[in-house]
Coordinates of C-alpha atoms in Angstrom, one line a residue:
Chain A
M1467 CA -32.0 50.9 32.4
L1468 CA -30.1 46.9 33.9
D1469 CA -27.7 47.4 36.8
Y1470 CA -24.7 45.5 35.1
S1471 CA -22.9 46.0 38.3
A1472 CA -25.8 44.4 40.6
L1473 CA -26.1 41.7 38.3
R1474 CA -22.3 41.2 38.3
A1475 CA -22.5 40.7 42.2
V1476 CA -25.6 38.4 41.8
A1477 CA -23.5 36.4 39.5
A1478 CA -20.2 36.0 41.5
V1479 CA -21.9 35.5 45.2
V1480 CA -23.7 32.5 42.9
Q1481 CA -20.9 31.1 41.7
T1482 CA -18.2 31.3 44.8
G1483 CA -21.6 30.8 47.1
S1484 CA -20.6 33.9 49.5
F1485 CA -20.9 37.3 49.5
E1486 CA -17.4 37.4 51.1
K1487 CA -16.1 35.2 48.5
A1488 CA -18.0 37.3 45.5
A1489 CA -16.0 40.3 47.4
G1490 CA -12.6 39.1 46.3
V1491 CA -13.3 38.0 43.0
L1492 CA -15.0 41.7 42.2
H1493 CA -12.4 43.2 44.0
V1494 CA -14.9 45.5 46.2
T1495 CA -15.8 45.2 50.0
P1496 CA -18.7 42.5 51.0
S1497 CA -20.9 45.1 52.3
A1498 CA -20.8 46.5 49.0
V1499 CA -21.9 43.1 47.1
S1500 CA -24.5 43.1 50.0
Q1501 CA -25.8 46.5 49.0
R1502 CA -26.1 46.0 45.1
V1503 CA -28.1 42.7 45.5
K1504 CA -30.2 44.2 48.2
Q1505 CA -31.3 47.1 46.1
L1506 CA -32.1 44.9 42.8
E1507 CA -33.9 42.4 44.7
E1508 CA -35.9 45.7 46.5
R1509 CA -36.5 47.1 43.1
L1510 CA -37.9 43.9 41.4
G1511 CA -39.5 42.6 44.6
V1512 CA -38.1 39.3 44.2
V1513 CA -35.4 37.2 46.1
L1514 CA -32.8 36.3 43.9
I1515 CA -30.0 34.9 46.3
A1516 CA -31.0 32.3 48.9
R1517 CA -28.9 33.5 51.8
G1518 CA -27.0 30.0 53.3
N1519 CA -24.1 28.1 53.7
P1520 CA -23.3 28.2 51.1
C1521 CA -25.2 31.0 49.0
T1522 CA -27.4 29.8 46.2
A1523 CA -29.6 31.1 43.0
T1524 CA -33.7 31.1 43.4
Q1525 CA -35.2 30.1 40.6
K1526 CA -35.3 34.0 38.9
G1527 CA -31.8 34.8 40.4
E1528 CA -30.6 31.4 37.8
W1529 CA -32.2 32.9 34.9
L1530 CA -30.2 36.4 35.6
C1531 CA -27.0 34.3 36.3
R1532 CA -27.1 32.9 32.2
H1533 CA -28.0 36.1 31.3
M1534 CA -24.5 37.0 32.7
E1535 CA -23.5 34.5 30.9
N1536 CA -24.6 35.5 27.6
V1537 CA -23.7 39.0 27.8
G1538 CA -20.3 37.9 28.7
M1539 CA -20.0 35.7 25.7
L1540 CA -21.1 38.8 23.7
E1541 CA -18.7 40.9 25.5
G1542 CA -15.8 38.7 24.9
E1543 CA -16.6 38.9 21.2
L1544 CA -16.8 42.8 21.5
F1545 CA -13.5 43.0 23.4
E1546 CA -11.9 41.0 20.1
H1547 CA -12.5 44.0 18.2
L1548 CA -12.2 47.0 20.5
P1549 CA -9.7 45.5 23.1
A1550 CA -9.3 49.4 24.2
L1551 CA -12.7 48.9 26.2
V1552 CA -10.5 47.2 28.6
G1553 CA -9.2 50.0 30.6
P1554 CA -5.5 50.0 31.8
G1555 CA -5.0 47.7 34.8
E1556 CA -8.2 46.5 34.4
V1557 CA -9.0 42.8 34.5
R1558 CA -11.5 41.0 32.3
Q1559 CA -13.6 39.0 34.5
R1560 CA -13.3 35.6 32.8
V1561 CA -16.8 34.4 31.8
T1562 CA -18.0 30.8 33.6
L1563 CA -20.6 28.4 31.1
N1564 CA -22.7 26.3 33.4
I1565 CA -23.5 23.0 31.9
A1566 CA -25.0 19.6 33.6
T1567 CA -23.8 16.1 33.0
S1568 CA -24.5 12.6 34.2
A1569 CA -22.0 11.2 36.6
D1570 CA -21.4 8.5 34.4
S1571 CA -20.9 10.3 31.6
L1572 CA -18.8 12.5 33.6
G1573 CA -16.6 9.4 34.3
T1574 CA -16.3 8.0 30.8
W1575 CA -16.0 10.5 28.2
F1576 CA -17.1 13.9 28.8
V1577 CA -14.1 15.1 30.7
A1578 CA -11.8 14.8 27.8
A1579 CA -14.3 16.9 25.6
V1580 CA -14.3 19.7 28.2
S1581 CA -10.8 19.7 28.5
N1582 CA -10.0 19.7 24.8
F1583 CA -12.5 22.9 24.8
A1584 CA -11.5 24.4 27.8
K1585 CA -7.8 24.5 26.8
S1586 CA -8.5 26.7 23.6
S1587 CA -11.1 29.0 25.0
P1588 CA -11.3 32.1 27.1
Y1589 CA -14.1 30.5 29.0
L1590 CA -14.5 28.8 32.6
L1591 CA -16.7 26.1 32.9
N1592 CA -19.3 25.1 36.0
I1593 CA -19.4 21.5 35.3
A1594 CA -23.2 19.9 37.2
I1595 CA -23.7 16.4 37.7
D1596 CA -27.2 14.9 38.3
D1597 CA -29.1 11.7 37.0
E1598 CA -29.0 11.7 32.9
D1599 CA -33.1 11.6 33.3
H1600 CA -32.3 15.1 35.1
T1601 CA -30.3 17.4 33.3
A1602 CA -33.0 18.2 31.2
E1603 CA -34.8 20.1 33.7
W1604 CA -31.5 21.9 34.8
L1605 CA -31.5 23.0 31.2
Q1606 CA -35.3 24.1 31.6
K1607 CA -35.0 25.9 34.6
G1608 CA -32.5 27.8 33.1
R1609 CA -29.5 26.5 35.6
V1610 CA -27.5 25.4 33.0
I1611 CA -26.9 26.9 29.3
A1612 CA -26.4 23.1 28.0
A1613 CA -26.7 19.5 29.4
V1614 CA -25.8 15.9 28.3
T1615 CA -29.5 14.3 29.0
S1616 CA -31.3 11.2 27.8
L1617 CA -34.4 13.3 26.9
E1618 CA -34.6 13.1 23.1
K1619 CA -37.5 15.4 22.9
P1620 CA -36.1 18.9 21.9
I1621 CA -36.2 21.0 25.0
Q1622 CA -37.9 24.4 23.9
G1623 CA -35.5 27.4 23.1
C1624 CA -33.0 24.5 22.6
R1625 CA -30.6 23.1 19.8
R1626 CA -30.4 19.1 20.3
V1627 CA -27.5 16.9 18.6
S1628 CA -27.7 12.6 19.4
L1629 CA -24.1 11.5 20.8
G1630 CA -24.7 8.3 20.6
T1631 CA -25.3 5.1 22.9
L1632 CA -23.6 4.7 27.0
R1633 CA -23.9 1.2 26.7
Y1634 CA -24.5 -0.6 30.7
H1635 CA -23.5 -4.4 31.8
A1636 CA -25.1 -5.7 34.7
T1637 CA -21.5 -6.8 36.2
A1638 CA -20.3 -8.7 39.8
S1639 CA -16.7 -10.3 40.6
P1640 CA -16.8 -14.1 39.8
E1641 CA -16.9 -14.9 44.4
F1642 CA -19.9 -12.5 44.5
V1643 CA -21.7 -14.3 41.2
A1644 CA -20.9 -17.7 42.9
R1645 CA -21.7 -16.7 45.9
Y1646 CA -25.5 -15.6 45.3
F1647 CA -25.7 -16.4 41.5
A1648 CA -24.7 -20.1 41.6
E1649 CA -28.3 -21.5 40.5
G1650 CA -28.7 -18.5 38.0
V1651 CA -30.2 -15.1 38.3
T1652 CA -33.9 -15.7 39.6
P1653 CA -36.0 -13.7 41.3
E1654 CA -35.4 -15.5 44.2
A1655 CA -31.5 -14.5 43.9
I1656 CA -32.2 -11.1 42.6
A1657 CA -34.3 -10.5 46.1
S1658 CA -30.9 -11.7 48.1
A1659 CA -27.8 -10.4 46.5
P1660 CA -27.2 -6.8 47.3
A1661 CA -26.8 -4.2 44.3
L1662 CA -25.3 -1.3 44.2
T1663 CA -27.3 2.3 43.5
F1664 CA -25.9 5.3 42.9
N1665 CA -28.7 7.3 44.5
Q1666 CA -32.8 7.4 44.4
K1667 CA -33.0 8.8 41.1
D1668 CA -31.0 5.7 39.7
R1669 CA -33.1 3.4 38.1
L1670 CA -30.8 1.4 36.0
Q1671 CA -30.5 -1.9 37.9
G1672 CA -34.5 -1.8 37.6
R1673 CA -34.7 -1.4 34.5
W1674 CA -32.1 -3.9 33.5
I1675 CA -33.6 -6.9 36.0
R1676 CA -37.2 -6.1 34.3
Q1677 CA -35.6 -6.5 30.4
A1678 CA -33.6 -9.5 31.5
L1679 CA -36.3 -11.1 33.7
G1680 CA -39.6 -9.2 32.2
E1681 CA -40.7 -8.1 35.5
D1682 CA -40.1 -5.8 38.0
L1683 CA -38.7 -7.1 41.2
T1684 CA -37.2 -5.3 44.4
Y1685 CA -33.9 -6.2 45.6
P1686 CA -31.9 -5.1 48.5
T1687 CA -29.3 -2.4 47.4
H1688 CA -26.0 -0.5 48.9
W1689 CA -26.3 3.6 48.3
L1690 CA -22.8 4.6 46.7
P1691 CA -22.8 7.9 44.8
S1692 CA -19.7 7.6 42.8
T1693 CA -18.8 6.0 39.4
Q1694 CA -15.5 4.9 40.1
G1695 CA -16.8 4.1 43.5
F1696 CA -19.3 1.8 41.9
L1697 CA -16.7 0.0 40.0
E1698 CA -14.4 -0.7 42.2
A1699 CA -17.1 -1.9 44.7
S1700 CA -18.0 -4.4 42.3
L1701 CA -14.8 -5.4 41.7
A1702 CA -14.3 -5.8 45.7
G1703 CA -17.6 -8.0 45.7
M1704 CA -19.7 -5.4 48.0
G1705 CA -22.2 -6.0 45.1
W1706 CA -23.5 -6.3 41.7
A1707 CA -24.4 -3.4 39.5
M1708 CA -24.7 -1.4 35.9
N1709 CA -21.3 -0.4 35.1
P1710 CA -20.8 1.7 31.6
I1711 CA -18.7 -0.7 29.7
Q1712 CA -15.8 1.8 29.2
L1713 CA -15.0 1.6 32.7
A1714 CA -15.7 -2.6 32.9
R1715 CA -14.6 -3.9 29.5
E1716 CA -10.7 -4.3 30.7
H1717 CA -12.1 -6.4 34.1
L1718 CA -14.8 -8.0 32.3
E1719 CA -11.7 -9.2 29.4
T1720 CA -9.0 -10.3 32.8
G1721 CA -12.2 -11.7 34.4
R1722 CA -12.3 -9.7 37.3
L1723 CA -15.7 -8.8 36.8
V1724 CA -18.4 -10.8 35.3
E1725 CA -22.0 -10.6 33.6
L1726 CA -24.7 -11.6 35.6
I1727 CA -26.3 -13.0 32.4
P1728 CA -23.9 -12.8 29.4
G1729 CA -24.7 -10.8 26.4
T1730 CA -27.6 -8.5 28.0
P1731 CA -26.4 -4.8 28.0
L1732 CA -28.6 -1.7 28.7
D1733 CA -28.1 0.9 26.3
I1734 CA -29.1 4.6 27.0
P1735 CA -29.3 7.1 23.9
L1736 CA -27.7 10.5 25.0
Y1737 CA -28.3 14.0 23.6
W1738 CA -26.4 17.1 23.7
Q1739 CA -29.2 19.8 24.2
I1740 CA -27.7 23.4 24.3
N1741 CA -29.2 26.7 24.8
R1742 CA -30.2 28.4 21.0
L1743 CA -28.5 31.6 22.2
A1744 CA -25.5 30.3 23.7
A1745 CA -25.3 27.4 20.8
D1746 CA -23.9 30.1 18.3
R1747 CA -21.0 31.5 20.0
L1748 CA -19.9 27.7 21.3
T1749 CA -19.8 25.8 17.9
E1750 CA -16.3 24.8 19.1
L1751 CA -18.0 23.0 22.5
T1752 CA -20.9 21.3 20.6
R1753 CA -18.1 20.1 18.2
E1754 CA -15.9 18.9 20.7
V1755 CA -18.6 16.9 22.9
T1756 CA -20.1 15.6 19.7
L1757 CA -16.4 14.7 18.4
V1758 CA -15.6 13.2 21.6
A1759 CA -18.7 11.4 21.9
K1760 CA -18.4 10.1 18.7
H1761 CA -14.8 8.0 19.7
R1762 CA -16.3 6.8 23.4
L1763 CA -20.1 6.3 22.7
L1764 CA -21.8 3.3 20.5
R1765 CA -23.5 4.9 17.1
Chain B
M75 CA -46.2 2.5 72.3
L76 CA -44.3 3.1 69.1
D77 CA -46.1 2.2 66.0
Y78 CA -43.2 0.4 64.6
S79 CA -45.2 -0.4 60.9
A80 CA -45.3 3.4 60.8
L81 CA -42.0 4.0 61.8
R82 CA -40.7 1.6 59.2
A83 CA -42.7 3.0 56.6
V84 CA -41.4 6.4 57.2
A85 CA -37.5 4.9 57.0
A86 CA -38.6 3.4 53.7
V87 CA -39.9 5.9 51.9
V88 CA -36.8 8.3 52.6
Q89 CA -34.8 5.3 51.8
T90 CA -36.0 4.8 48.5
G91 CA -37.6 8.1 47.8
S92 CA -40.7 7.8 46.8
F93 CA -43.9 6.5 48.9
E94 CA -44.5 3.8 45.5
K95 CA -40.9 2.2 45.8
A96 CA -41.4 2.4 49.7
A97 CA -44.9 -0.1 49.1
G98 CA -42.5 -2.3 47.1
V99 CA -39.8 -2.8 49.4
L100 CA -42.4 -3.2 52.6
H101 CA -45.1 -5.6 50.2
V102 CA -47.8 -3.3 51.3
T103 CA -49.9 -0.8 49.0
P104 CA -48.9 3.1 48.2
S105 CA -51.9 4.3 50.4
A106 CA -51.0 2.0 53.0
V107 CA -47.6 3.4 53.3
S108 CA -49.3 6.9 52.8
Q109 CA -51.3 6.3 55.6
R110 CA -49.3 5.1 58.2
V111 CA -47.0 8.2 57.5
K112 CA -49.4 10.7 57.8
Q113 CA -51.2 9.0 61.0
L114 CA -47.8 9.2 62.2
E115 CA -47.7 12.8 61.5
E116 CA -50.7 14.1 62.9
R117 CA -50.1 11.8 66.3
L118 CA -47.0 13.8 66.7
G119 CA -47.8 16.9 65.3
V120 CA -44.4 16.8 63.3
V121 CA -43.7 17.1 59.3
L122 CA -41.7 13.4 59.4
I123 CA -41.4 13.6 55.2
A124 CA -40.8 16.7 53.0
R125 CA -42.9 15.3 50.0
G126 CA -41.1 16.1 46.7
N127 CA -39.2 14.1 43.8
P128 CA -37.4 12.3 45.6
C129 CA -38.8 12.6 49.1
T130 CA -36.3 13.5 52.1
A131 CA -36.5 13.2 55.5
T132 CA -36.7 16.4 57.6
Q133 CA -34.8 17.1 60.5
K134 CA -37.2 15.3 62.7
G135 CA -37.8 12.6 60.3
E136 CA -34.0 11.6 59.9
W137 CA -34.0 11.0 63.9
L138 CA -36.5 8.9 63.9
C139 CA -34.7 6.5 61.0
R140 CA -31.4 6.3 62.9
H141 CA -33.4 5.2 65.6
M142 CA -34.9 2.2 63.3
E143 CA -31.3 1.5 62.3
N144 CA -30.2 1.5 66.1
V145 CA -33.6 -1.0 66.5
G146 CA -33.0 -2.9 63.5
M147 CA -29.6 -3.7 64.6
L148 CA -31.1 -5.0 68.0
E149 CA -33.4 -7.0 66.4
G150 CA -30.8 -8.1 64.2
E151 CA -28.9 -9.8 67.5
L152 CA -31.7 -10.7 68.8
F153 CA -32.9 -12.8 65.6
E154 CA -29.8 -14.3 66.4
H155 CA -30.3 -16.0 69.2
L156 CA -34.8 -16.6 68.4
P157 CA -34.5 -17.5 64.9
A158 CA -37.9 -18.6 65.4
L159 CA -39.3 -14.8 65.6
V160 CA -39.3 -14.7 61.7
G161 CA -42.1 -16.1 60.9
P162 CA -42.4 -18.6 57.9
G163 CA -42.7 -17.1 54.3
E164 CA -41.3 -13.5 56.2
V165 CA -38.6 -12.0 54.6
R166 CA -36.7 -10.0 57.1
Q167 CA -36.1 -6.4 55.9
R168 CA -32.2 -5.9 55.9
V169 CA -31.2 -2.8 58.1
T170 CA -29.2 -0.2 56.3
L171 CA -26.9 2.3 57.7
N172 CA -26.2 5.7 57.1
I173 CA -22.4 6.7 56.4
A174 CA -21.0 9.8 55.4
T175 CA -17.3 10.4 54.0
S176 CA -15.6 13.2 51.1
A177 CA -15.7 12.0 48.1
D178 CA -11.6 12.3 48.2
S179 CA -11.7 9.8 50.9
L180 CA -14.6 7.7 48.5
G181 CA -12.0 8.0 46.0
T182 CA -9.0 6.9 47.3
W183 CA -9.3 4.0 50.2
F184 CA -13.1 4.3 52.0
V185 CA -14.2 2.0 49.2
A186 CA -11.7 -0.6 50.3
A187 CA -12.8 -0.5 54.2
V188 CA -16.8 -0.2 53.7
S189 CA -16.4 -3.5 51.2
N190 CA -14.5 -5.1 53.2
F191 CA -17.2 -4.8 55.8
A192 CA -20.0 -5.5 54.0
K193 CA -19.1 -8.7 52.4
S194 CA -19.1 -10.4 55.8
S195 CA -22.0 -8.4 57.5
P196 CA -26.0 -8.5 57.1
Y197 CA -26.3 -4.5 56.7
L198 CA -26.4 -2.9 53.9
L199 CA -24.5 0.6 53.4
N200 CA -25.8 4.3 52.3
I201 CA -22.7 6.3 51.6
A202 CA -23.5 10.1 51.5
I203 CA -20.6 12.4 50.4
D204 CA -20.2 15.9 51.4
D205 CA -17.1 17.8 51.9
E206 CA -14.6 16.6 54.8
D207 CA -15.2 19.6 56.6
H208 CA -19.0 19.3 56.3
T209 CA -19.7 15.9 57.3
A210 CA -19.4 16.3 60.5
E211 CA -23.1 18.3 60.7
W212 CA -24.4 14.9 59.0
L213 CA -23.8 13.4 62.2
Q214 CA -24.5 15.9 64.7
K215 CA -28.2 16.6 62.7
G216 CA -28.6 12.7 62.8
R217 CA -28.7 12.0 59.0
V218 CA -25.6 9.2 59.5
I219 CA -24.6 6.9 62.2
A220 CA -20.8 7.7 61.6
A221 CA -18.7 9.8 59.5
V222 CA -15.1 10.4 58.3
T223 CA -14.5 13.9 58.7
S224 CA -11.6 16.4 58.9
L225 CA -12.6 17.6 62.9
E226 CA -10.4 16.1 65.3
K227 CA -13.2 17.9 68.3
P228 CA -15.0 14.9 69.5
I229 CA -19.0 15.1 68.5
Q230 CA -21.3 14.7 71.4
G231 CA -22.6 11.2 71.5
C232 CA -19.7 9.9 69.3
R233 CA -16.7 8.2 69.1
R234 CA -13.8 9.2 67.6
V235 CA -10.8 7.6 66.4
S236 CA -8.1 9.2 64.4
L237 CA -7.2 7.7 60.7
G238 CA -3.8 9.9 59.5
T239 CA -3.4 12.4 56.7
L240 CA -4.7 12.6 53.2
R241 CA -2.2 14.4 51.4
Y242 CA -2.7 16.5 48.4
H243 CA -0.1 17.9 45.8
A244 CA -1.3 20.6 43.6
T245 CA -0.5 19.3 40.7
A246 CA -0.9 20.2 36.5
S247 CA 0.4 18.9 33.3
P248 CA 3.7 19.8 32.4
E249 CA 2.2 21.9 29.1
F250 CA 0.3 23.8 31.5
V251 CA 2.9 24.4 34.1
A252 CA 5.0 25.6 30.5
R253 CA 1.8 27.7 29.5
Y254 CA 1.1 29.6 32.9
F255 CA 4.0 29.0 35.3
A256 CA 7.1 29.5 32.8
E257 CA 7.6 32.3 35.4
G258 CA 7.0 30.4 38.7
V259 CA 4.2 30.8 41.1
T260 CA 3.6 34.2 41.0
P261 CA 0.7 35.8 42.3
E262 CA 0.2 37.0 38.4
A263 CA 0.2 33.7 37.1
I264 CA -2.4 32.3 40.1
A265 CA -4.6 35.3 38.7
S266 CA -4.7 34.0 35.6
A267 CA -4.1 29.8 35.8
P268 CA -7.3 28.2 35.6
A269 CA -7.7 26.0 39.1
L270 CA -10.3 23.0 39.3
T271 CA -12.5 23.1 42.0
F272 CA -14.7 20.5 43.8
N273 CA -17.5 22.7 44.4
Q274 CA -18.3 25.6 46.6
K275 CA -17.1 24.4 49.9
D276 CA -14.1 22.8 48.7
R277 CA -11.5 25.1 49.7
L278 CA -8.1 23.3 48.8
Q279 CA -6.7 25.2 46.8
G280 CA -7.4 28.4 48.4
R281 CA -5.2 26.7 51.5
W282 CA -2.5 25.6 49.4
I283 CA -1.9 29.4 47.9
R284 CA -2.0 30.2 51.3
Q285 CA 0.2 28.1 52.8
A286 CA 3.1 28.1 49.9
L287 CA 2.9 31.5 49.2
G288 CA 1.7 33.6 52.5
E289 CA -1.0 35.2 51.4
D290 CA -5.0 35.0 50.1
L291 CA -5.6 35.3 46.5
T292 CA -8.3 34.9 44.2
Y293 CA -8.0 32.3 41.4
P294 CA -10.3 32.0 37.9
T295 CA -11.6 28.0 38.4
H296 CA -13.2 26.1 36.6
W297 CA -15.9 23.6 39.2
L298 CA -15.9 19.7 38.5
P299 CA -17.3 17.7 41.5
S300 CA -15.9 14.3 40.9
T301 CA -12.5 13.3 42.1
Q302 CA -11.8 11.3 39.2
G303 CA -12.6 14.2 36.9
F304 CA -10.5 16.1 38.8
L305 CA -6.8 13.7 37.9
E306 CA -8.2 13.5 34.3
A307 CA -9.0 17.1 34.0
S308 CA -5.6 18.3 35.3
L309 CA -3.6 15.2 33.4
A310 CA -6.0 16.7 29.9
G311 CA -4.5 19.8 31.0
M312 CA -7.6 21.6 31.9
G313 CA -6.7 23.6 35.3
W314 CA -4.0 22.9 38.0
A315 CA -5.7 21.1 41.1
M316 CA -5.1 19.5 44.7
N317 CA -5.2 15.8 44.0
P318 CA -5.0 13.1 46.4
I319 CA -0.8 11.5 46.4
Q320 CA -3.1 8.1 46.2
L321 CA -4.2 8.8 42.2
A322 CA -1.5 11.1 41.8
R323 CA 1.7 9.2 42.5
E324 CA 1.9 7.0 39.4
H325 CA 1.4 10.1 37.3
L326 CA 4.2 12.1 39.0
E327 CA 6.6 9.2 38.7
T328 CA 5.6 9.5 35.1
G329 CA 5.7 13.2 34.6
R330 CA 2.4 13.2 33.3
L331 CA 1.5 15.5 36.4
V332 CA 4.1 18.0 38.1
E333 CA 3.6 19.5 41.4
L334 CA 3.5 23.5 40.8
I335 CA 5.9 23.8 43.8
P336 CA 7.9 20.8 44.2
G337 CA 7.7 19.6 47.7
T338 CA 4.7 21.3 48.9
P339 CA 2.3 19.1 49.8
L340 CA -1.0 20.2 51.9
D341 CA -2.1 17.2 54.5
I342 CA -5.3 17.0 55.7
P343 CA -5.9 14.6 58.7
L344 CA -9.2 12.9 59.1
Y345 CA -11.2 11.4 62.1
W346 CA -13.6 8.4 62.5
Q347 CA -16.6 9.9 64.3
I348 CA -19.4 6.9 64.9
N349 CA -22.3 7.4 67.3
R350 CA -21.9 5.8 71.0
L351 CA -25.0 3.6 70.4
A352 CA -24.3 2.3 67.5
A353 CA -20.6 1.8 67.9
D354 CA -20.6 -1.5 70.1
R355 CA -22.4 -3.0 67.2
L356 CA -20.3 -1.8 64.5
T357 CA -16.9 -2.8 65.8
E358 CA -16.1 -4.7 63.1
L359 CA -17.0 -1.3 60.9
T360 CA -14.5 0.9 62.7
R361 CA -12.0 -2.1 62.9
E362 CA -12.1 -2.2 58.6
V363 CA -12.3 1.3 58.4
T364 CA -9.0 1.8 60.5
L365 CA -7.4 -1.0 59.4
V366 CA -7.7 0.2 55.6
A367 CA -6.9 4.0 56.4
K368 CA -3.5 2.7 58.4
H369 CA -2.5 1.1 55.0
R370 CA -3.4 3.8 52.8
L371 CA -3.3 7.2 54.6
L372 CA -0.3 8.9 56.4
R373 CA 0.4 8.5 59.7

């Protein structure tokens, strides 16, 4: 049978990032944690934890962590019916659910959804951030049990719910537009005006250029991996950027930001994909996510 | 002599994350980029680029990229004196400077500093985010030319300037405090009230507990890698969190957030460390960073 004290040790190391901190969470010594993990790895003949600072799960380790989440959810239901299972003085470990989202969703609507869920649920949440085109991989690789993703295609073993559309506008400060786009948004202007790019996975600027100008163009860019930083840097005139309408709206209304080409939004449809096994036990989470999305995203 | 077309190819691949996009930036074919990089790697006998999605620099590749930044800065000065060096129809590649900062600094004062600099400088900026205890490693490993760091000790080959103190308060919504801390901030309450933790490198919650209660305690936590998300989740009652005073102040004043223990801030002194070779050419950057820090951080 599975050695659950070892499985729990692996999950705790991955979650906290170190054997020492896992020991603190599990109320045992670091060497006990180390021994449990090592014995399990030897028995399975695979490495479950990549030792480092922080320690992370290997691909096989990730699946084991997701299994522990699912078991934790089942245990939670069992304890409801048989509270005596928790021994006197024993502290129940709370189950942590791993969820992936894009930074822009987190910065515009997702915190409201997960806060609502977290307040009335026994679960802790571990929110991971990646580009909306890449969060689906997190699900596929078993690193999370649910994700906000731009992938419409249902992922194997997952349920998919359509959330609505996150709308972006290509925006900059009026001074920036006057300095670089006085002659309009020409290919020459695009080649000299610095854009803002979130990171190497962020293709929104290039997609907007293709949609607006009908061709692929290269452009100089600053790199700034922060949704709020993007907005601030656009307002300060550092570059032009694709900002979500939820954050840009008030600044467009007051004229502190202007669209490079009025009326040319870029729409990104978003989906909620959730592991089927988990979905049944997390109907509340899906409910909160879809409810908030309905209010904050475009239909 | 150094083959600068190859060096430029390596730098472009690292910056854009792919051979295809680097080709676009350099106005050559992807196979030309690939060939240049490969020949240089073969000549040096080391791998410069870890092929992947995205492609990243190896440790040796990073040093080469920093060298290209320094050369680019020197070229910039040369072109000022000899503009004819830029051939007719030739587009000058703008130099990108790599800088590391903490997410909290970015979210409270650093965007203002780099925006000011970027607007009046020919450089593009690539802002990397890591924990303030870890940005110094980015400098030491040659991945950036300057960093906002909590490391007071001068890094070899770098100049160090004291920036001031980023002050944090342990805060939560009034409802959250009433629910979990009605009996005060006791070890039992800490063991049951979910905290918010940025990521595994974030130790601020634990440091505050030690400072406030005089002992190390474990605590349940949600994980949320976003400065703005932290603030929003605290306001929504998802957990208690160490929020920078710059973001928390107005909410503390209106009572939407309260301190867990009034008058117990946690102060993190910050430093600006900048590569000596680059520092002479980037006095303006250091000036803007220290100027904004002076206004926004505590002395």
